[in-house]
C-alpha cells in the first residue's frame, strides 16, 4: 500500500442491500468484495430482518493490485455457546481477509469489525475483539513462511471510547486488557475488592444473589450454606411477566442491592437491560439438576464455603440469625409460646418483618436436625465436586469429607499437529477468570491519535465521542504515512449528523499505510556499520580482529628487533 494507490481497501460496516448496490458498484470500479453477514444460521434471531436487508461487514480491494488468499467471516455469537454466556449473543460480526500484493508478493491481513454497542457490556466487547485477534493470529500463522511477517490491520466500529487502563482501546494499545477491571463491571455486583496481586480472581467479600420466583428451593439451600440469597416476590414476578412497559423489578434489585441474578429463563437473561452478572440454571431434571447448578455456580464464582456460617441465615426471609441473650426477651418468647422452655440457647432472625425463632434439637426428625442434615449433604456434595472450603468446620466437625480424587499421572502422548478448530474455539469463561486478557497479535497503534487527530467519530444529539479506529500492529513493519483530516469541532460539521454533507452519524476514517522494507536476515531491518547490533558483547568482529592482529604483529616485530639489538650489544661486549 502506498501513497499512489489511494483508494485501495475499503472496510464498511452495516452494509445492507449488498447485491443490489455495493457488489455491483465495486465490480464496476474493478474491485473485488468479500462480506460477512450478520446473524448466521447457527445463531438465528427473530429480531433480525430478512437476508437482503440484513446488514454485514464488507471489505473491497482492487482486483489488479491484490489477490485474495482467504476470506474468513466471524460470527461473534460463537462466544455464547455456554448457557451461562447468553449475554454474549449480540448478533455482531467481523470479517478477515488475507491479501497478497501482486507486485511485491507481500501477504497481510485486513479485518473489518462491528463490535457490540452497549457501554454497560465492556466484557462482551473485549471478549469479542479478543476472539477476533485470536483468529487473526491463527490465520497469519497459516500464511507465514520463511520467517516473513504477516501484518495485521484491524479497523471498524468498536463502540468503545479511547479510555486508558482497561477496555477495548487498551486491549489494542497496550497489547492486553485488565481482566479484573473488565469483569469488575459484572463481579462488583456481588463481590468485594479484588486483590490485584493474585493470579486470577481472589474473593474478599461474599457473593450476594437474587433468584427468580421459581427457584425457591435453591434459595433455601443457599441460605442454609450461609449465602446471602434474596428471592423475587410474586408481585415482582407478575410485573416482570405481564407488564413489559414497566422496568423489570428483579433487574432493579440487582442494581440497587448489588446482587447477581440467578434465573431459569433464557429469555430474561437475554434481555438488553439484564445486568451482566447473571447465571442461567436448569430445573427440568428436578433436585439433581438444581444441585448440579448450585455446585457449578459456586465453582464459577469462586465461592469459598465457610462451615461456621452455615445455618446462620434465615431460610424464610434471608435475615441474620443471632443468639438472644436478653432474659426478658427469652421469657417473652416462652410466654408467647414462640419457643419451648427447653430451647437453650435461643436464636432469632433479625429481619424486621420476620422475627422467626430458632433453637437446636439433636433429634434427626426435628426441624433443626433436618436442616443440619440437609446442609451436611449439600456440603459433602460440594466438596466432592471440588468447591473450596475453610478448614474450621465448627458444628460440622467430624463430618466425612471426600475431596475430588487427584488427577491421574500424565502420560506422554505422541506429538500431533494442533487441531485448527480447537485453537480457534473461544473459552470466554477462562478468559474472564484470568488476571489479564492478552492480545494474541501484540500491541497495536491507532492511525488516528485520539484527542489530537480526532475528537469524535460519532456525533448525535445525545452523544459525541470516538468509537471507530484503524489499528496497525506496532512492530515497525507498517508505517502510517497520513490520515484523512476530520472535523475537530461541532461547527466544522455544520451541525449534528447525519446531514447532506455527512450522510452518516459515523465519520469515515482513512489512513495511508506503507510497508517498511526490512532486511529479511535482521529482525530490526538493517545493521550498524560496526555490526554491534547483531554481535554479542565480548565477541569481536572480523574487522576488529584484523586490526588487533595487525597491532599484535607490529608489537611482536618491535620486540624482536629490541631483542636482536640487545643480543648484538651483548656479543660486542664479549668480544671486547
Coordinates of C-alpha atoms in Angstrom, one line a residue:
X1 CA 0.0 0.0 0.0
X2 CA 1.5 3.3 -1.0
X3 CA 0.5 6.9 -1.4
X4 CA -0.1 6.4 -5.1
X5 CA -2.6 3.6 -4.6
X6 CA -5.5 5.6 -2.9
X7 CA -8.1 4.4 -2.6
X8 CA -7.2 0.8 -2.2
X9 CA -9.0 -1.1 0.5
X10 CA -12.5 -0.2 1.8
X11 CA -13.8 -1.6 5.2
X12 CA -17.5 -0.9 5.7
X13 CA -20.0 -1.9 8.4
X14 CA -23.8 -2.0 8.5
X15 CA -23.9 -2.7 4.8
X16 CA -27.4 -3.8 3.6
X17 CA -28.7 -4.4 0.1
X18 CA -25.3 -5.8 -0.7
X19 CA -26.2 -7.5 -4.0
X20 CA -28.3 -4.6 -5.3
X21 CA -25.9 -1.8 -4.6
X22 CA -22.4 -2.5 -3.2
X23 CA -21.4 -5.6 -5.1
X24 CA -22.4 -4.1 -8.4
X25 CA -20.8 -0.7 -7.7
X26 CA -17.4 -2.1 -6.6
X27 CA -17.4 -4.6 -9.5
X28 CA -17.8 -1.7 -11.9
X29 CA -14.8 0.0 -10.3
X30 CA -12.6 -3.1 -10.8
X31 CA -12.8 -4.1 -7.2
X32 CA -13.4 -7.5 -5.6
X33 CA -15.6 -7.8 -2.5
X34 CA -15.8 -10.1 0.5
X35 CA -18.5 -9.9 3.2
X36 CA -19.7 -11.4 6.4
X37 CA -23.5 -11.4 7.0
X38 CA -24.7 -10.5 10.5
X39 CA -26.6 -13.4 12.1
X40 CA -25.6 -16.9 10.9
X41 CA -27.9 -19.9 10.6
X42 CA -26.3 -21.3 13.8
X43 CA -27.5 -18.3 15.8
X44 CA -30.9 -17.3 14.4
X45 CA -32.7 -14.3 15.8
X46 CA -36.2 -13.3 15.3
X47 CA -35.1 -9.7 15.7
X48 CA -33.1 -9.8 12.5
X49 CA -34.6 -8.6 9.2
X50 CA -34.8 -10.9 6.1
X51 CA -31.5 -11.7 4.5
X52 CA -31.5 -9.0 1.7
X53 CA -32.0 -6.2 4.3
X54 CA -29.7 -7.8 7.0
X55 CA -26.5 -5.8 7.3
X56 CA -23.0 -7.1 7.0
X57 CA -19.3 -6.2 7.2
X58 CA -17.6 -5.6 3.8
X59 CA -14.0 -5.4 2.6
X60 CA -13.2 -4.4 -1.0
X61 CA -9.9 -4.1 -2.9
X62 CA -8.7 -3.5 -6.5
X63 CA -8.5 -6.8 -8.3
X64 CA -5.4 -5.8 -10.2
X65 CA -3.5 -4.9 -7.1
X66 CA -4.2 -7.6 -4.6
X67 CA -5.1 -11.3 -4.8
X68 CA -7.5 -12.8 -2.2
X69 CA -5.9 -15.8 -0.4
X70 CA -8.7 -16.4 2.1
X71 CA -11.8 -14.8 3.4
X72 CA -13.0 -15.6 6.9
X73 CA -16.3 -14.3 8.2
X74 CA -16.6 -14.4 12.0
X75 CA -20.0 -14.8 13.7
X76 CA -19.3 -13.4 17.2
X77 CA -22.2 -15.2 18.7
X78 CA -19.9 -18.2 18.9
X79 CA -18.9 -16.6 22.3
X80 CA -22.3 -17.5 23.7
X81 CA -22.0 -21.3 23.3
X82 CA -22.3 -21.8 27.1
X83 CA -25.7 -21.5 28.7
X84 CA -24.2 -19.0 31.2
X85 CA -23.0 -16.7 28.4
X86 CA -26.3 -15.8 26.9
X87 CA -25.4 -12.1 27.3
X88 CA -22.7 -12.6 24.7
X89 CA -25.3 -13.3 22.0
X90 CA -25.4 -9.9 20.3
X91 CA -25.6 -10.6 16.6
X92 CA -22.2 -8.9 15.9
X93 CA -19.9 -9.9 13.0
X94 CA -16.4 -9.4 11.8
X95 CA -14.6 -10.2 8.6
X96 CA -10.9 -11.1 8.0
X97 CA -9.3 -11.3 4.5
X98 CA -5.8 -12.5 3.7
X99 CA -4.5 -10.5 0.7
X100 CA -1.3 -10.8 -1.4
X101 CA 0.3 -7.8 -3.1
X102 CA 0.6 -8.7 -6.7
X103 CA 3.8 -6.7 -7.1
X104 CA 5.8 -7.4 -4.0
X105 CA 4.3 -10.7 -3.0
X106 CA 3.7 -9.3 0.5
X107 CA 0.9 -11.1 2.4
X108 CA -1.1 -9.2 5.0
X109 CA -4.4 -9.4 6.8
X110 CA -7.2 -6.9 6.9
X111 CA -10.0 -7.2 9.4
X112 CA -13.3 -5.2 9.5
X113 CA -15.2 -5.4 12.8
X114 CA -18.5 -4.3 14.2
X115 CA -18.5 -4.7 18.0
X116 CA -21.5 -4.6 20.4
X117 CA -22.8 -1.1 21.2
X118 CA -23.9 -1.2 24.8
X119 CA -21.4 0.6 27.1
X120 CA -22.6 -1.5 30.1
X121 CA -21.2 -4.7 28.5
X122 CA -17.5 -4.0 28.3
X123 CA -16.7 -7.7 29.0
X124 CA -18.7 -8.6 25.9
X125 CA -16.9 -6.1 23.7
X126 CA -13.4 -7.0 25.0
X127 CA -14.0 -10.7 24.5
X128 CA -15.3 -10.1 21.0
X129 CA -12.1 -8.3 20.0
X130 CA -10.0 -10.9 21.9
X131 CA -11.6 -13.6 19.7
X132 CA -11.1 -11.5 16.5
X133 CA -7.3 -11.1 17.1
X134 CA -7.0 -14.7 18.1
X135 CA -8.4 -15.7 14.7
X136 CA -6.1 -13.2 13.0
X137 CA -3.1 -14.7 14.7
X138 CA -4.1 -18.2 13.6
X139 CA -4.7 -17.1 10.0
X140 CA -1.4 -15.2 10.0
X141 CA 0.5 -18.3 11.1
X142 CA -1.2 -20.2 8.2
X143 CA 0.4 -17.9 5.6
X144 CA 3.7 -17.2 7.4
X145 CA 6.6 -18.7 5.5
X146 CA 10.4 -18.3 5.6
X147 CA 10.2 -16.2 8.7
X148 CA 8.3 -13.4 6.8
X149 CA 5.9 -11.4 8.9
X150 CA 2.2 -11.3 8.0
X151 CA 1.0 -7.9 9.2
X152 CA -2.5 -7.4 10.7
X153 CA -4.6 -4.3 10.2
X154 CA -7.9 -4.1 12.2
X155 CA -10.5 -1.4 11.6
X156 CA -14.1 -0.8 12.2
X157 CA -16.8 0.4 14.6
X158 CA -15.6 -0.7 18.1
X159 CA -18.3 1.2 20.0
X160 CA -15.7 2.0 22.7
X161 CA -14.2 5.2 23.9
X162 CA -10.3 5.6 24.0
X163 CA -10.1 5.3 27.7
X164 CA -6.9 4.1 29.4
X165 CA -6.5 1.2 31.9
X166 CA -8.9 -1.3 30.5
X167 CA -11.4 -1.9 27.7
X168 CA -11.1 -2.3 24.0
X169 CA -8.8 0.6 23.4
X170 CA -6.2 -0.6 26.0
X171 CA -6.5 -4.1 24.6
X172 CA -5.1 -2.9 21.3
X173 CA -2.8 -0.1 22.5
X174 CA -1.2 -2.0 25.4
X175 CA -1.5 -5.4 24.0
X176 CA -3.6 -6.5 26.9
X177 CA -6.6 -5.5 29.0
X178 CA -7.0 -5.6 32.8
X179 CA -9.5 -8.5 33.1
X180 CA -10.2 -7.6 36.7
X181 CA -11.5 -4.2 35.7
X182 CA -13.4 -5.6 32.7
X183 CA -15.2 -8.3 34.6
X184 CA -15.4 -6.0 37.6
X185 CA -18.5 -4.5 35.9
X186 CA -20.0 -7.9 36.5
X187 CA -18.4 -9.0 39.7
X188 CA -18.8 -5.8 41.6
X189 CA -22.5 -6.6 41.9
X190 CA -21.7 -9.3 44.4
X191 CA -18.0 -9.3 45.3
X192 CA -15.9 -7.2 47.4
X193 CA -12.5 -5.8 46.4
X194 CA -10.2 -7.9 44.3
X195 CA -6.6 -8.3 45.3
X196 CA -4.7 -7.4 42.2
X197 CA -1.5 -9.2 43.2
X198 CA -3.1 -12.6 43.0
X199 CA -3.3 -14.8 39.9
X200 CA -6.9 -15.0 38.8
X201 CA -9.7 -13.8 41.0
X202 CA -9.5 -13.6 44.8
X203 CA -12.8 -13.1 46.5
X204 CA -12.5 -10.9 49.6
X205 CA -16.3 -10.4 50.2
X206 CA -19.3 -12.7 49.9
X207 CA -21.5 -13.3 46.9
X208 CA -25.0 -11.8 47.0
X209 CA -27.7 -13.2 44.8
X210 CA -31.3 -12.6 43.8
X211 CA -33.2 -15.6 42.4
X212 CA -36.3 -15.6 40.3
X213 CA -39.6 -16.8 41.8
X214 CA -39.3 -20.4 40.5
X215 CA -36.1 -21.1 42.4
X216 CA -37.4 -21.1 46.0
X217 CA -35.7 -24.5 46.7
X218 CA -32.3 -23.3 45.5
X219 CA -32.8 -20.1 47.5
X220 CA -33.3 -22.1 50.7
X221 CA -30.2 -24.2 50.0
X222 CA -28.0 -21.2 49.5
X223 CA -29.3 -19.7 52.8
X224 CA -28.6 -23.0 54.6
X225 CA -25.0 -22.6 53.4
X226 CA -24.8 -19.1 54.8
X227 CA -25.1 -17.3 51.4
X228 CA -27.0 -14.0 51.1
X229 CA -29.8 -15.0 48.7
X230 CA -32.9 -12.9 48.1
X231 CA -36.0 -14.2 46.3
X232 CA -38.1 -12.5 43.8
X233 CA -41.6 -11.8 45.2
X234 CA -44.8 -13.0 43.5
X235 CA -45.7 -9.4 42.8
X236 CA -42.4 -8.7 41.2
X237 CA -42.7 -11.8 39.0
X238 CA -46.2 -10.6 37.8
X239 CA -44.8 -7.2 36.8
X240 CA -41.9 -8.9 35.1
X241 CA -44.0 -11.3 33.1
X242 CA -47.1 -9.2 32.3
X243 CA -46.0 -5.5 32.3
X244 CA -43.4 -5.2 29.6
X245 CA -43.9 -1.4 29.7
X246 CA -42.5 -1.1 33.2
X247 CA -38.9 -1.6 34.4
X248 CA -38.2 -5.1 35.4
X249 CA -38.2 -5.2 39.3
X250 CA -35.7 -8.0 39.5
X251 CA -33.2 -6.1 37.4
X252 CA -33.7 -3.0 39.6
X253 CA -33.0 -5.2 42.7
X254 CA -29.8 -6.4 41.1
X255 CA -28.5 -2.9 40.6
X256 CA -29.8 -1.3 43.8
X257 CA -28.7 -4.1 46.1
X258 CA -25.7 -5.1 44.0
X259 CA -26.8 -8.7 43.6
X260 CA -26.2 -11.3 40.8
X261 CA -29.2 -12.7 39.1
X262 CA -29.9 -16.5 39.1
X263 CA -32.8 -17.5 36.8
X264 CA -34.3 -20.4 34.8
X265 CA -35.4 -18.1 32.0
X266 CA -33.1 -17.8 28.9
X267 CA -35.4 -15.0 27.6
X268 CA -34.9 -13.0 30.8
X269 CA -31.1 -13.3 30.7
X270 CA -31.1 -12.3 27.0
X271 CA -32.9 -9.0 27.5
X272 CA -30.9 -5.9 26.8
X273 CA -31.4 -4.4 30.2
X274 CA -30.4 -7.6 32.0
X275 CA -27.5 -6.9 34.4
X276 CA -24.4 -8.7 33.1
X277 CA -23.8 -10.7 36.3
X278 CA -26.5 -13.3 35.5
X279 CA -26.4 -17.1 35.9
X280 CA -28.8 -19.4 34.0
X281 CA -29.8 -22.6 35.7
X282 CA -32.0 -25.5 34.6
X283 CA -34.6 -27.3 36.6
X284 CA -36.0 -29.9 34.2
X285 CA -34.2 -32.7 36.0
X286 CA -35.5 -31.9 39.4
X287 CA -33.4 -31.7 42.6
X288 CA -30.4 -33.4 40.9
X289 CA -30.3 -30.7 38.2
X290 CA -30.7 -27.9 40.7
X291 CA -27.9 -29.4 42.9
X292 CA -25.6 -29.5 39.9
X293 CA -26.4 -25.9 39.1
X294 CA -25.6 -24.9 42.7
X295 CA -22.2 -26.6 42.5
X296 CA -21.4 -25.0 39.1
X297 CA -22.5 -21.6 40.4
X298 CA -20.1 -21.8 43.4
X299 CA -17.2 -23.0 41.3
X300 CA -17.7 -20.4 38.5
X301 CA -17.9 -17.6 41.1
X302 CA -15.0 -18.9 43.2
X303 CA -17.1 -19.2 46.4
X304 CA -15.3 -20.5 49.5
X305 CA -17.7 -22.3 51.9
X306 CA -17.4 -21.3 55.5
X307 CA -19.0 -24.1 57.6
X308 CA -19.1 -21.8 60.7
X309 CA -21.5 -19.6 58.8
X310 CA -23.8 -22.5 57.9
X311 CA -27.3 -22.3 59.4
X312 CA -26.8 -18.6 60.3
X313 CA -29.2 -17.2 57.6
X314 CA -33.0 -17.3 58.0
X315 CA -34.4 -19.6 55.3
X316 CA -37.7 -17.7 55.4
X317 CA -36.5 -14.1 54.8
X318 CA -32.7 -14.1 54.3
X319 CA -32.2 -12.3 57.6
X320 CA -29.3 -12.9 60.0
X321 CA -29.9 -15.4 62.8
X322 CA -28.5 -14.1 66.1
X323 CA -28.5 -15.5 69.6
X324 CA -31.0 -14.0 72.1
X325 CA -29.1 -13.1 75.3
X326 CA -31.6 -10.8 76.9
X327 CA -33.5 -12.8 79.6
X328 CA -36.6 -10.6 79.3
X329 CA -36.9 -11.3 75.6
X330 CA -36.4 -15.0 76.2
X331 CA -39.2 -15.1 78.7
X332 CA -41.5 -13.2 76.3
X333 CA -40.8 -15.9 73.7
X334 CA -41.6 -18.6 76.1
X335 CA -44.8 -17.0 77.4
X336 CA -46.0 -16.3 73.8
X337 CA -45.2 -20.0 73.0
X338 CA -42.9 -19.0 70.2
X339 CA -40.3 -21.4 71.5
X340 CA -40.3 -24.2 74.1
X341 CA -38.9 -23.5 77.5
X342 CA -36.2 -26.2 76.8
X343 CA -34.9 -24.1 73.9
X344 CA -31.4 -23.1 75.2
X345 CA -29.6 -21.3 73.6
X346 CA -32.4 -19.4 71.7
X347 CA -31.8 -17.7 68.4
X348 CA -33.9 -15.2 66.4
X349 CA -33.9 -13.8 62.9
X350 CA -33.2 -10.0 62.9
X351 CA -35.5 -9.4 59.9
X352 CA -37.9 -6.5 60.6
X353 CA -40.9 -8.4 59.3
X354 CA -39.8 -11.9 60.3
X355 CA -38.6 -12.4 63.8
X356 CA -38.5 -16.2 63.5
X357 CA -37.1 -18.1 66.5
X358 CA -34.7 -21.0 66.1
X359 CA -33.2 -23.4 68.6
X360 CA -31.2 -26.6 68.5
X361 CA -32.7 -30.1 68.7
X362 CA -30.5 -33.1 68.1
X363 CA -33.3 -35.3 67.0
X364 CA -33.0 -36.1 63.3
X365 CA -36.8 -35.7 62.8
X366 CA -36.8 -32.2 64.3
X367 CA -36.7 -29.1 62.0
X368 CA -33.2 -28.2 63.3
X369 CA -32.0 -31.8 62.7
X370 CA -33.4 -31.9 59.2
X371 CA -31.8 -28.6 58.4
X372 CA -28.4 -29.7 59.7
X373 CA -28.7 -33.0 57.7
X374 CA -29.6 -31.2 54.5
X375 CA -26.8 -28.7 55.0
X376 CA -24.3 -31.5 55.6
X377 CA -25.4 -33.4 52.5
X378 CA -25.0 -30.2 50.3
X379 CA -21.6 -29.5 51.9
X380 CA -20.3 -33.0 51.2
X381 CA -21.5 -33.0 47.6
X382 CA -19.9 -29.6 47.0
X383 CA -16.6 -30.7 48.4
X384 CA -16.7 -33.9 46.4
X385 CA -17.1 -31.8 43.2
X386 CA -14.2 -29.5 44.1
X387 CA -15.8 -26.5 45.8
X388 CA -13.3 -24.9 48.2
X389 CA -14.0 -24.6 51.9
X390 CA -12.4 -23.4 55.1
X391 CA -10.9 -26.0 57.5
X392 CA -12.7 -24.6 60.6
X393 CA -15.8 -26.9 60.4
X394 CA -17.5 -25.7 63.6
X395 CA -20.8 -27.5 64.1
X396 CA -19.8 -29.9 61.3
X397 CA -16.6 -31.1 62.8
X398 CA -16.2 -34.8 62.2
X399 CA -18.2 -34.8 59.0
X400 CA -16.7 -37.2 56.5
X401 CA -15.5 -35.1 53.5
X402 CA -14.1 -36.7 50.4
X403 CA -12.2 -34.3 48.2
X404 CA -12.1 -35.0 44.5
X405 CA -9.6 -37.7 43.6
X406 CA -6.1 -36.5 42.5
X407 CA -5.7 -36.3 38.7
X408 CA -4.2 -39.4 37.1
X409 CA -0.5 -39.0 36.2
X410 CA 0.0 -37.5 32.9
X411 CA 1.0 -39.9 30.1
X412 CA 3.2 -38.5 27.4
X413 CA 1.1 -38.6 24.3
X414 CA 2.6 -38.7 20.8
X415 CA 3.1 -35.2 19.4
X416 CA 0.4 -34.2 16.9
X417 CA -0.2 -31.2 14.9
X418 CA -2.6 -28.9 16.8
X419 CA -6.2 -29.0 15.7
X420 CA -7.0 -25.7 14.0
X421 CA -10.6 -25.9 15.1
X422 CA -9.6 -26.4 18.7
X423 CA -7.2 -23.5 18.5
X424 CA -10.0 -21.3 17.1
X425 CA -12.5 -22.2 19.8
X426 CA -13.0 -19.4 22.3
X427 CA -13.0 -20.1 26.0
X428 CA -14.8 -17.0 27.4
X429 CA -15.2 -18.3 30.9
X430 CA -11.5 -18.9 31.3
X431 CA -10.7 -15.5 29.7
X432 CA -12.8 -13.7 32.3
X433 CA -11.2 -15.7 35.2
X434 CA -7.7 -14.6 34.2
X435 CA -5.9 -11.6 35.5
X436 CA -5.2 -10.2 32.1
X437 CA -6.7 -10.6 28.6
X438 CA -3.7 -10.8 26.2
X439 CA -3.8 -9.6 22.7
X440 CA -2.5 -12.5 20.6
X441 CA -1.1 -10.2 17.9
X442 CA 0.7 -8.0 20.4
X443 CA 0.5 -4.2 20.6
X444 CA -1.2 -2.0 18.0
X445 CA -1.1 1.7 17.2
X446 CA -4.1 3.8 16.3
X447 CA -3.7 5.5 12.9
X448 CA -5.6 8.5 14.4
X449 CA -4.3 9.7 17.8
X450 CA -7.3 10.4 20.0
X451 CA -7.5 14.0 21.1
X452 CA -5.1 15.2 18.5
X453 CA -6.1 13.8 15.1
X454 CA -9.7 13.0 16.1
X455 CA -12.1 14.4 18.8
X456 CA -15.1 12.3 17.7
X457 CA -16.1 9.8 15.1
X458 CA -19.7 9.5 16.1
X459 CA -22.0 12.5 16.6
X460 CA -25.7 12.6 17.5
X461 CA -27.8 14.9 19.6
X462 CA -27.1 12.7 22.7
X463 CA -23.5 11.6 22.1
X464 CA -20.2 12.8 20.8
X465 CA -17.1 10.6 21.0
X466 CA -14.5 8.4 19.3
X467 CA -15.9 4.9 18.6
X468 CA -14.1 4.0 15.3
X469 CA -10.5 3.1 14.8
X470 CA -7.9 1.8 12.4
X471 CA -5.4 -0.3 14.4
X472 CA -2.0 -1.3 12.9
X473 CA 0.4 -3.8 14.5
X474 CA 3.1 -1.9 16.4
X475 CA 6.1 -4.0 15.1
X476 CA 7.8 -1.4 13.0
X477 CA 6.8 -3.1 9.7
X478 CA 3.8 -0.9 8.9
X479 CA 4.1 2.9 8.8
X480 CA 1.2 5.4 9.0
X481 CA 2.0 7.9 6.3
X482 CA -1.0 10.2 6.7
X483 CA -4.7 10.2 7.7
X484 CA -7.8 11.9 6.3
X485 CA -8.4 15.1 8.2
X486 CA -11.6 15.0 10.3
X487 CA -13.6 17.9 11.8
X488 CA -12.4 18.6 15.3
X489 CA -15.3 20.8 16.4
X490 CA -19.1 20.7 16.1
X491 CA -19.1 23.8 14.0
X492 CA -16.9 22.2 11.4
X493 CA -19.5 19.5 10.8
X494 CA -22.2 22.1 10.0
X495 CA -24.4 20.7 12.8
X496 CA -25.4 17.3 14.2
X497 CA -25.0 14.3 11.9
X498 CA -26.4 12.9 9.7
X499 CA -26.5 15.8 7.2
X500 CA -26.2 16.3 3.5
X501 CA -22.5 16.9 3.9
X502 CA -22.0 13.9 6.2
X503 CA -24.7 11.3 5.4
X504 CA -24.0 9.2 8.5
X505 CA -23.6 9.7 12.2
X506 CA -20.2 8.0 11.9
X507 CA -17.3 9.9 10.2
X508 CA -15.2 8.0 7.6
X509 CA -11.7 7.2 8.6
X510 CA -8.9 6.8 6.0
X511 CA -5.2 6.2 6.5
X512 CA -2.3 5.8 4.1
X513 CA -0.2 2.9 5.2
X514 CA 3.1 1.7 3.8
X515 CA 5.1 -1.5 4.4
X516 CA 8.6 -0.7 5.7
X517 CA 11.2 -2.6 3.6
X518 CA 13.3 -4.6 6.1
X519 CA 16.3 -6.8 5.8
X520 CA 14.9 -10.4 6.0
X521 CA 18.0 -11.5 7.8
X522 CA 17.7 -8.9 10.5
X523 CA 14.8 -8.5 12.9
X524 CA 15.0 -4.7 13.1
X525 CA 15.7 -4.2 9.4
X526 CA 19.3 -3.0 8.9
X527 CA 22.7 -3.2 10.6
X528 CA 25.1 -0.7 12.1
X529 CA 28.3 -0.3 10.3
X530 CA 30.4 -1.9 13.0
X531 CA 27.8 -4.8 13.3
X532 CA 27.4 -4.1 17.0
X533 CA 23.6 -4.5 16.7
X534 CA 24.0 -8.2 16.0
X535 CA 27.2 -9.0 17.9
X536 CA 27.1 -10.4 21.5
X537 CA 29.1 -8.4 24.0
X538 CA 32.7 -9.7 24.2
X539 CA 32.8 -11.1 20.7
X540 CA 34.8 -9.1 18.2
X541 CA 34.0 -8.6 14.6
X542 CA 36.3 -9.7 11.7
X543 CA 37.5 -6.2 11.1
X544 CA 38.3 -5.6 14.8
X545 CA 40.1 -8.9 14.9
X546 CA 42.2 -8.0 11.9
X547 CA 43.2 -4.7 13.5
X548 CA 44.1 -6.4 16.7
X549 CA 46.2 -9.0 14.8
X550 CA 48.0 -6.2 12.9
X551 CA 48.7 -4.3 16.2
X552 CA 50.0 -7.5 17.7
X553 CA 52.3 -8.2 14.8
X554 CA 53.7 -4.7 15.0
X555 CA 54.4 -5.1 18.7
X556 CA 55.9 -8.5 18.1
X557 CA 58.2 -7.2 15.4
X558 CA 59.3 -4.3 17.6
X559 CA 60.0 -6.7 20.4
X560 CA 62.0 -9.0 18.1
X561 CA 64.0 -6.0 16.9
X562 CA 64.8 -4.9 20.5
X563 CA 65.9 -8.4 21.4
X564 CA 68.2 -8.6 18.3
X565 CA 69.8 -5.3 19.2
X566 CA 70.2 -6.4 22.8
X567 CA 71.8 -9.6 21.8
X568 CA 74.1 -7.8 19.3
X569 CA 75.2 -5.5 22.0
X570 CA 76.0 -8.4 24.4
X571 CA 78.1 -10.1 21.6
X572 CA 80.1 -6.9 21.1
X573 CA 80.8 -6.6 24.8
X574 CA 82.1 -10.2 24.9
X575 CA 84.5 -9.6 22.0
X576 CA 85.9 -6.6 23.8

